[in-house]
Coordinates of N, CA and C and ligand atoms in Angstrom, one line a residue:
M1 N 75.7 126.1 117.9 CA 74.4 126.6 117.7 C 73.8 127.0 118.2
E2 N 72.6 128.0 117.0 CA 72.1 129.0 117.4 C 70.4 128.6 117.9
A3 N 69.6 128.4 116.3 CA 68.5 128.4 116.4 C 68.1 127.1 117.3
V4 N 67.0 126.4 117.4 CA 66.0 125.2 117.6 C 65.1 125.2 116.3
V5 N 65.5 124.0 115.4 CA 64.4 123.2 115.0 C 63.5 121.7 115.1
A6 N 62.5 121.8 115.4 CA 61.5 120.9 116.0 C 62.7 119.8 116.7
S7 N 62.8 120.7 118.2 CA 63.0 120.5 119.3 C 65.1 120.2 118.7
K8 N 65.4 119.8 117.9 CA 66.9 119.7 117.8 C 67.3 120.8 117.1
P9 N 68.4 121.3 117.6 CA 69.7 122.2 117.9 C 69.9 122.6 116.4
V10 N 69.9 123.5 115.7 CA 70.7 123.9 114.7 C 72.3 124.3 114.3
I11 N 72.6 123.4 113.6 CA 74.6 123.0 113.6 C 75.2 124.0 112.3
K12 N 76.3 124.4 112.8 CA 76.9 125.1 112.3 C 77.9 124.4 111.3
V13 N 78.1 124.8 109.7 CA 78.4 123.3 109.2 C 79.9 123.9 108.0
A14 N 80.6 124.3 108.4 CA 82.2 125.2 107.7 C 82.1 124.0 106.2
A15 N 81.9 124.5 105.4 CA 82.7 123.3 104.0 C 83.7 123.9 102.9
I16 N 84.4 122.8 103.0 CA 86.0 123.4 102.6 C 86.1 122.6 101.0
C17 N 86.9 123.1 100.9 CA 86.7 122.5 99.4 C 88.6 122.7 99.2
G18 N 89.0 121.0 98.7 CA 90.5 121.6 98.5 C 90.9 121.2 97.1
S19 N 90.0 121.8 96.1 CA 90.4 122.3 94.7 C 90.1 123.5 94.7
L20 N 90.7 124.3 93.7 CA 91.0 125.6 93.1 C 90.5 126.1 92.0
R21 N 90.3 124.5 91.1 CA 89.7 125.3 90.4 C 88.1 126.0 89.2
K22 N 87.8 126.7 89.0 CA 86.7 126.8 89.1 C 85.5 125.9 88.3
A23 N 86.2 125.3 87.6 CA 84.8 123.6 88.1 C 84.8 122.3 88.3
S24 N 85.7 122.4 89.5 CA 85.7 121.4 90.8 C 84.4 120.8 90.5
Y25 N 84.5 119.3 90.0 CA 83.8 118.9 90.5 C 83.4 118.8 92.5
N26 N 84.7 118.6 93.3 CA 84.4 118.4 94.0 C 83.8 120.0 95.5
R27 N 83.9 121.0 94.2 CA 83.2 122.0 95.0 C 80.9 121.6 94.4
G28 N 81.7 121.7 93.4 CA 80.0 121.1 92.9 C 79.6 120.0 94.0
L29 N 80.2 119.3 94.6 CA 79.9 118.2 95.9 C 79.2 119.1 97.0
I30 N 79.9 120.1 97.0 CA 79.7 121.1 98.0 C 78.2 121.9 97.9
R31 N 78.2 122.5 96.7 CA 76.5 122.9 95.9 C 75.9 122.0 96.3
T32 N 75.8 121.0 95.9 CA 74.9 119.9 95.8 C 74.5 120.3 98.0
A33 N 75.6 120.0 98.5 CA 75.5 120.2 100.3 C 74.4 121.4 100.6
L34 N 75.1 122.4 100.0 CA 74.3 123.3 100.3 C 73.0 123.7 100.0
E35 N 72.8 122.8 99.0 CA 71.2 123.0 98.3 C 70.0 121.7 99.4
L36 N 70.7 120.5 99.5 CA 70.6 119.7 100.3 C 69.9 120.8 102.1
T37 N 71.3 121.3 102.1 CA 70.7 122.2 103.6 C 69.9 123.1 103.6
K38 N 69.1 124.0 102.6 CA 68.6 124.9 102.1 C 66.9 124.0 102.4
E39 N 67.1 123.0 101.7 CA 65.8 122.6 100.8 C 65.5 121.4 101.4
S40 N 65.8 120.3 101.9 CA 65.9 118.8 102.3 C 66.3 118.5 103.9
I41 N 67.1 118.9 103.9 CA 67.4 118.7 105.7 C 67.6 119.4 107.2
A42 N 66.6 119.5 107.2 CA 66.9 120.9 108.7 C 67.6 120.5 109.3
G43 N 67.8 122.0 110.2 CA 69.0 122.1 111.4 C 70.4 122.3 110.7
I44 N 70.5 122.7 109.4 CA 71.9 122.4 109.3 C 71.8 123.7 108.2
Q45 N 73.0 124.6 109.1 CA 72.8 125.6 108.9 C 74.6 125.9 107.6
M46 N 74.9 125.7 106.7 CA 75.7 125.7 105.9 C 77.0 126.5 105.2
E47 N 77.6 127.0 105.4 CA 78.5 127.5 104.5 C 79.5 127.1 103.9
Y48 N 79.4 128.3 102.7 CA 80.9 127.7 101.8 C 82.0 128.5 102.3
I49 N 83.7 128.1 102.7 CA 84.2 129.1 103.0 C 85.1 128.8 101.8
D50 N 85.8 129.9 101.4 CA 86.7 129.5 100.2 C 88.6 129.6 100.9
I51 N 89.1 128.1 100.4 CA 90.3 128.8 101.0 C 91.4 129.3 99.9
S52 N 91.0 129.8 98.6 CA 91.9 130.1 97.9 C 92.4 131.3 98.4
P53 N 92.5 132.6 99.0 CA 92.2 133.8 99.6 C 94.6 133.2 100.9
L54 N 94.2 132.1 101.2 CA 95.1 131.8 102.1 C 96.1 131.8 101.0
P55 N 97.6 132.6 102.0 CA 98.2 132.6 101.5 C 99.6 131.1 101.9
M56 N 100.8 130.6 101.5 CA 101.1 129.0 101.5 C 101.6 129.4 102.9
L57 N 101.4 128.7 103.6 CA 101.5 128.6 104.9 C 103.2 129.2 105.1
D58 N 103.7 130.2 105.9 CA 105.1 130.4 106.5 C 105.0 131.3 107.6
T59 N 105.8 130.7 108.8 CA 104.9 131.6 109.9 C 106.3 132.5 110.5
D60 N 107.0 132.7 109.2 CA 107.1 134.2 109.5 C 106.4 135.3 109.1
L61 N 104.6 134.8 108.5 CA 104.2 135.7 108.4 C 102.7 135.8 109.3
E62 N 102.9 134.6 110.5 CA 102.2 136.1 111.6 C 103.6 136.2 112.8
V63 N 103.0 137.9 112.4 CA 104.4 138.8 113.5 C 102.8 139.3 115.0
D64 N 103.6 139.2 115.7 CA 103.0 139.5 117.1 C 101.8 139.2 117.5
G65 N 101.5 137.8 117.1 CA 100.6 136.3 117.6 C 99.1 136.9 116.8
K66 N 99.5 137.3 116.0 CA 98.6 137.6 114.4 C 98.7 137.6 113.5
F67 N 98.1 137.0 112.7 CA 97.9 135.9 111.5 C 97.5 137.0 110.5
P68 N 98.1 136.7 109.0 CA 98.0 137.6 108.1 C 96.1 138.0 108.0
P69 N 95.4 138.5 107.8 CA 94.0 138.4 107.5 C 93.0 137.6 106.9
A70 N 93.6 137.8 105.6 CA 92.7 136.0 105.2 C 92.6 134.8 106.3
V71 N 94.0 134.6 106.8 CA 93.9 133.6 107.7 C 92.9 133.8 109.1
E72 N 93.3 134.7 109.5 CA 92.3 135.3 110.7 C 90.9 134.9 110.1
A73 N 90.8 135.4 109.1 CA 89.3 135.4 108.7 C 88.8 133.9 108.8
F74 N 89.8 133.1 107.6 CA 89.8 131.4 107.8 C 89.4 130.8 109.6
R75 N 90.4 131.4 110.4 CA 90.0 130.7 111.2 C 89.0 130.5 112.4
Q76 N 88.7 132.4 111.7 CA 87.5 132.6 112.9 C 86.7 131.9 112.4
K77 N 86.4 131.6 111.0 CA 85.1 130.5 110.9 C 84.6 129.5 111.4
I78 N 85.9 128.9 110.9 CA 86.2 127.5 111.4 C 86.4 127.4 112.9
L79 N 86.1 128.3 113.7 CA 86.8 128.5 115.2 C 84.6 128.4 115.2
E80 N 83.7 129.5 114.6 CA 82.7 129.5 114.6 C 82.2 128.5 114.8
A81 N 82.4 126.7 113.9 CA 81.7 126.4 113.4 C 81.6 125.0 114.5
D82 N 80.1 124.3 114.0 CA 80.4 123.1 114.8 C 81.1 121.8 114.2
S83 N 80.8 121.8 113.4 CA 81.2 120.5 112.9 C 81.7 121.2 110.7
I84 N 82.5 120.1 110.4 CA 83.5 120.5 109.2 C 83.0 119.5 107.9
L85 N 82.2 119.6 106.6 CA 82.7 119.4 105.8 C 83.4 119.1 104.3
I86 N 84.2 118.5 104.2 CA 85.9 118.8 103.7 C 85.2 118.0 102.1
A87 N 85.6 118.7 101.0 CA 85.4 118.2 99.9 C 87.0 118.1 99.4
S88 N 87.5 116.9 98.8 CA 88.8 116.2 99.2 C 89.4 115.8 97.7
P89 N 89.8 116.3 97.0 CA 90.6 115.8 95.6 C 91.6 114.8 96.0
E90 N 92.0 114.0 95.0 CA 93.1 113.6 95.5 C 93.9 113.4 94.9
Y91 N 95.5 113.7 94.4 CA 96.4 115.0 94.4 C 97.7 113.2 94.0
N92 N 97.7 112.8 93.4 CA 99.3 111.9 93.8 C 98.8 111.0 95.0
Y93 N 97.8 110.1 94.9 CA 97.4 109.4 96.1 C 97.1 109.9 97.7
S94 N 96.9 111.1 97.7 CA 96.5 112.3 99.0 C 95.8 113.2 99.1
L95 N 96.0 113.8 99.8 CA 94.9 115.3 99.7 C 96.1 116.3 98.7
T96 N 95.2 117.7 98.5 CA 95.9 118.2 97.6 C 97.0 119.8 98.6
A97 N 97.4 120.1 98.1 CA 98.4 120.8 98.9 C 97.8 122.3 99.1
P98 N 96.5 123.0 98.7 CA 95.5 123.8 98.8 C 94.6 123.4 99.8
L99 N 94.4 121.9 100.4 CA 93.7 121.8 101.3 C 94.8 121.5 102.6
K100 N 96.0 120.8 102.1 CA 97.0 120.6 103.8 C 97.1 122.4 104.0
N101 N 97.5 123.3 102.8 CA 98.0 123.8 104.0 C 96.6 125.3 104.2
A102 N 95.1 124.8 104.3 CA 94.5 125.2 105.0 C 94.3 124.6 106.3
L103 N 94.1 123.4 106.5 CA 94.3 122.5 107.4 C 95.6 122.8 108.2
D104 N 96.7 123.8 107.8 CA 97.9 124.0 108.6 C 97.9 125.4 109.2
W105 N 97.3 126.3 108.6 CA 97.0 127.7 109.2 C 95.8 127.6 109.9
A106 N 95.2 126.7 110.0 CA 93.9 126.5 111.5 C 94.6 125.7 112.4
S107 N 95.3 124.8 111.8 CA 96.4 124.6 113.1 C 96.9 125.3 114.1
R108 N 97.4 126.0 113.6 CA 98.3 126.6 114.6 C 98.1 127.3 116.0
P109 N 98.3 127.4 116.7 CA 97.5 127.7 118.1 C 97.4 128.5 118.3
P110 N 95.8 128.8 118.9 CA 94.9 127.6 119.3 C 94.7 127.4 118.1
N111 N 94.5 125.4 117.9 CA 94.4 124.7 116.6 C 92.7 125.1 117.0
V112 N 91.7 125.2 115.8 CA 90.9 125.6 115.5 C 89.6 124.8 115.4
W113 N 90.4 123.5 114.9 CA 89.6 122.5 114.5 C 89.3 121.7 115.3
A114 N 90.1 121.7 116.4 CA 90.2 120.9 117.6 C 88.6 120.3 118.8
D115 N 88.4 119.2 118.4 CA 87.5 118.3 119.1 C 85.9 118.7 118.4
K116 N 86.2 119.1 116.6 CA 85.0 118.9 115.7 C 84.4 117.8 115.0
A117 N 83.3 118.1 114.9 CA 83.1 116.3 114.1 C 83.6 116.7 112.8
A118 N 83.5 116.2 111.4 CA 83.9 116.3 110.1 C 83.9 115.0 109.3
A119 N 83.3 115.6 108.1 CA 83.1 114.5 107.3 C 83.9 115.2 105.8
I120 N 84.5 113.7 105.3 CA 84.4 113.6 104.0 C 84.3 113.4 103.1
V121 N 84.4 113.8 101.5 CA 83.1 113.2 100.4 C 84.6 113.9 99.5
S122 N 84.2 113.4 97.8 CA 85.1 113.5 97.3 C 85.1 112.6 95.9
A123 N 85.7 113.5 94.3 CA 84.7 112.7 93.7 C 86.3 113.2 92.6
G124 N 86.5 112.0 91.4 CA 87.8 112.4 90.8 C 88.2 111.1 90.3
G125 N 89.2 110.3 89.7 CA 89.6 109.6 88.8 C 89.0 107.8 89.6
G126 N 89.8 107.0 88.7 CA 89.3 105.8 89.6 C 88.5 105.3 90.9
F127 N 89.4 106.2 91.7 CA 88.8 105.4 93.5 C 88.0 106.2 93.2
G128 N 88.0 107.4 92.7 CA 86.5 108.8 93.3 C 87.4 110.0 94.2
G129 N 88.4 109.5 94.0 CA 89.4 110.0 95.5 C 89.7 109.7 96.5
A130 N 89.1 108.2 97.2 CA 89.1 107.6 97.8 C 90.7 107.5 99.1
R131 N 91.9 107.6 98.5 CA 92.8 107.3 98.6 C 93.0 108.7 99.8
S132 N 92.4 109.8 99.0 CA 93.1 110.9 100.2 C 92.1 111.2 101.6
H133 N 91.4 110.5 101.1 CA 90.5 110.3 102.6 C 91.7 110.0 103.9
Y134 N 92.4 108.7 103.7 CA 92.6 108.1 104.1 C 93.6 109.1 104.7
H135 N 94.5 109.0 103.9 CA 95.5 111.1 104.2 C 95.0 111.3 105.4
L136 N 93.7 112.1 104.9 CA 93.3 113.7 105.9 C 92.8 113.1 106.8
R137 N 92.4 111.6 106.9 CA 92.0 111.6 109.0 C 93.2 110.5 109.3
Q138 N 94.4 110.8 108.7 CA 95.6 110.6 109.6 C 96.2 112.3 109.8
V139 N 96.4 113.0 109.3 CA 96.2 114.8 109.6 C 95.3 114.8 111.2
G140 N 93.5 114.7 110.6 CA 92.9 114.4 111.4 C 93.6 114.2 112.9
V141 N 93.8 113.1 113.2 CA 94.8 112.9 114.4 C 95.3 113.4 115.3
F142 N 95.9 114.3 114.6 CA 96.8 115.7 115.2 C 96.4 117.0 115.0
L143 N 95.0 116.9 114.6 CA 94.1 118.3 114.7 C 93.1 118.1 116.0
D144 N 92.5 117.0 115.6 CA 91.8 116.4 117.4 C 90.6 116.8 115.8
L145 N 90.6 116.3 114.7 CA 89.2 116.5 113.8 C 89.0 115.2 114.5
H146 N 87.2 115.2 114.8 CA 86.8 113.4 114.6 C 85.7 112.7 113.8
F147 N 86.3 112.8 112.5 CA 85.7 112.1 111.5 C 84.4 111.1 111.4
I148 N 83.6 111.0 110.7 CA 82.6 110.6 111.0 C 83.0 108.7 109.7
N149 N 82.6 107.3 110.1 CA 83.1 106.9 109.7 C 81.9 106.6 108.2
K150 N 81.4 106.4 108.7 CA 80.0 105.6 107.7 C 79.0 106.7 107.3
P151 N 78.2 107.1 106.5 CA 78.7 105.9 104.7 C 80.2 107.0 104.8
E152 N 80.4 106.2 103.9 CA 81.7 107.0 103.0 C 81.9 107.0 102.1
F153 N 82.1 108.1 101.5 CA 80.8 108.9 99.4 C 82.5 109.1 98.7
Y154 N 82.6 108.5 98.3 CA 83.8 109.0 96.7 C 83.4 108.8 95.7
L155 N 83.4 109.2 95.1 CA 83.0 109.6 93.8 C 83.9 109.4 92.3
N156 N 83.3 108.4 91.7 CA 84.2 107.9 90.3 C 83.9 109.4 88.8
A157 N 84.2 110.4 88.5 CA 83.6 111.5 88.1 C 83.6 111.0 86.7
F158 N 84.8 110.2 86.2 CA 84.6 110.1 84.9 C 83.8 109.1 84.5
Q159 N 83.1 108.0 85.4 CA 83.1 107.1 84.8 C 81.6 107.3 84.0
P160 N 81.6 107.1 82.6 CA 79.7 106.9 82.2 C 78.4 106.2 82.9
P161 N 77.6 106.9 83.4 CA 77.4 108.5 81.7 C 77.6 109.6 83.4
A162 N 77.5 110.4 82.3 CA 78.0 111.8 83.3 C 77.5 112.6 84.7
K163 N 77.9 112.2 85.6 CA 77.6 112.9 86.9 C 78.0 114.3 86.9
F164 N 78.6 115.2 86.5 CA 78.4 116.5 86.1 C 78.5 117.5 85.2
D165 N 77.9 118.3 85.3 CA 78.0 119.1 84.0 C 78.8 120.3 84.2
S166 N 79.3 120.6 83.2 CA 80.2 121.2 82.3 C 81.2 122.3 83.4
D167 N 80.1 122.8 83.8 CA 80.3 123.6 85.2 C 80.5 123.2 86.8
G168 N 80.9 122.2 86.3 CA 81.0 121.1 87.9 C 80.1 121.0 88.9
N169 N 78.6 121.4 88.3 CA 77.3 121.0 89.2 C 77.4 119.6 88.9
L170 N 76.6 118.8 89.8 CA 76.5 117.4 90.2 C 74.7 116.5 90.0
I171 N 75.1 116.1 88.4 CA 73.4 116.4 88.4 C 72.5 114.4 88.6
D172 N 73.2 114.1 89.1 CA 73.0 112.4 89.1 C 73.0 112.2 90.6
E173 N 71.3 112.1 90.8 CA 70.3 112.3 91.7 C 70.5 111.0 92.6
D174 N 71.4 109.5 92.5 CA 72.0 108.6 93.1 C 73.3 109.2 94.7
S175 N 74.0 110.4 93.9 CA 75.2 110.8 94.2 C 74.7 111.9 94.9
K176 N 73.3 112.2 94.7 CA 72.9 113.3 95.4 C 72.1 112.9 96.9
E177 N 71.5 111.4 97.0 CA 70.8 110.8 97.5 C 72.3 110.3 98.5
R178 N 73.1 110.2 97.9 CA 74.9 109.4 98.5 C 75.1 111.1 99.9
M179 N 75.5 111.4 98.9 CA 75.6 113.5 99.7 C 74.4 113.8 100.8
K180 N 72.8 113.9 101.0 CA 72.3 113.5 102.0 C 72.3 112.5 102.7
Q181 N 73.0 111.1 102.9 CA 73.2 110.5 103.5 C 74.5 110.4 104.2
V182 N 75.6 111.0 104.1 CA 76.8 111.5 104.8 C 76.7 113.0 105.6
L183 N 75.4 113.9 105.1 CA 74.9 115.1 106.1 C 74.5 115.0 106.6
L184 N 73.3 113.5 106.9 CA 72.5 113.3 108.5 C 73.5 112.5 109.0
S185 N 74.7 111.9 108.9 CA 75.1 110.8 109.7 C 76.2 112.5 110.1
L186 N 76.7 113.5 110.1 CA 77.5 114.2 110.1 C 76.0 115.6 111.3
Q187 N 75.5 115.4 111.0 CA 74.7 116.0 112.3 C 74.6 115.3 113.0
A188 N 73.8 113.7 112.8 CA 73.4 112.7 114.2 C 75.2 112.8 114.8
F189 N 76.3 112.5 114.5 CA 77.3 113.0 115.4 C 78.0 114.2 115.7
T190 N 77.5 115.2 115.2 CA 77.9 116.9 115.7 C 77.2 117.0 116.8
L191 N 75.3 116.4 117.2 CA 75.0 116.4 118.2 C 75.2 116.1 119.3
R192 N 76.0 114.5 119.1 CA 76.2 113.8 120.3 C 77.1 114.0 121.1
L193 N 77.9 114.5 120.1 CA 79.6 115.7 120.6 C 79.2 116.8 121.4
Q194 N 77.6 117.2 121.1 CA 77.3 118.1 122.0 C 77.5 117.8 123.7
P195 N 77.9 118.9 124.3 CA 77.7 118.9 125.7 C 76.5 118.5 126.3
K196 N 75.7 117.8 126.8 CA 74.3 117.6 127.0 C 74.3 118.3 128.8
N197 N 73.2 119.8 128.8 CA 73.0 120.7 129.3 C 72.0 121.6 128.9
Ligands
LIG201 C1 98.1 116.8 90.5 C2 97.3 116.3 89.9 C3 97.3 114.7 90.8 C4 95.9 113.8 90.1 N1 97.0 113.1 91.3 C5 95.3 112.1 90.9 C6 95.5 110.9 91.9 O1 96.5 110.1 92.7 N2 93.8 110.0 91.8 C7 93.0 110.6 91.4 O2 92.4 109.8 91.6 N3 92.9 111.3 90.3 C8 93.8 112.2 90.6 N4 94.1 113.6 89.3 C9 92.5 114.3 89.3 C10 91.9 114.6 89.7 O3 91.0 113.7 91.1 C11 90.8 115.2 89.0 O4 91.4 116.5 87.8 C12 89.8 116.3 89.8 O5 89.1 115.9 88.6 C13 90.3 116.9 90.3 O6 88.7 117.2 91.9 P1 87.9 118.8 91.2 O7 87.2 118.6 90.1 O8 87.4 119.1 92.9 O9 89.1 119.9 90.8 C14 95.1 114.5 90.1 C15 95.0 116.0 89.6 C16 95.7 116.4 89.2 C17 95.9 117.3 89.4

């Protein structure tokens, strides 16, 4: 935490997305979150952290206690964050391989996820990616991530009317409001987890 806004400390949130595709709906959700933290929510400094440069996990790439440069940079960003926003698409009823890869790299000792607050959002098919949330929550037990329980936000991206434009930008106002409520809950929970003094 750095500054203080209207007696509330500013929290740093690292936002990551489990989809690598250009017009990803899930990355669209992160863009909405970034906009909200700039325009209508005070006290959150959010940064999008791209997981696409990470190599596939191979512990042989760890040499003399050092990780490959892209991994070092990613781990440092996570370490510096107070909490994490994860946009988690559902692949075959679970979280995606790129997201699991990123979670695994940053879990290598010392585990840089430890004791951070986190929130999950998703967009996808029938259940909006919801099933990925519950696998991700299970992984978070060992990572020592503390997920907010409510509100839950998963969005069926394919049900009319259109929720996203062709570039993957969220255009649905109700969903933007739901995202805002997730961010407010994450902010409150992050502050609750901060040591008091
Ligand atoms: C390998 C693969 C498996 C998928 N499995 C599921 C699934 O189990 N449930 C679901 O709702 N959607 C599934 N989908 C569809 C994705 O949810 C959909 O492509 C979504 O748009 C992906 O997120 P993105 O737009 O951020 O890339 C799958 C897509 C792929 C590529």
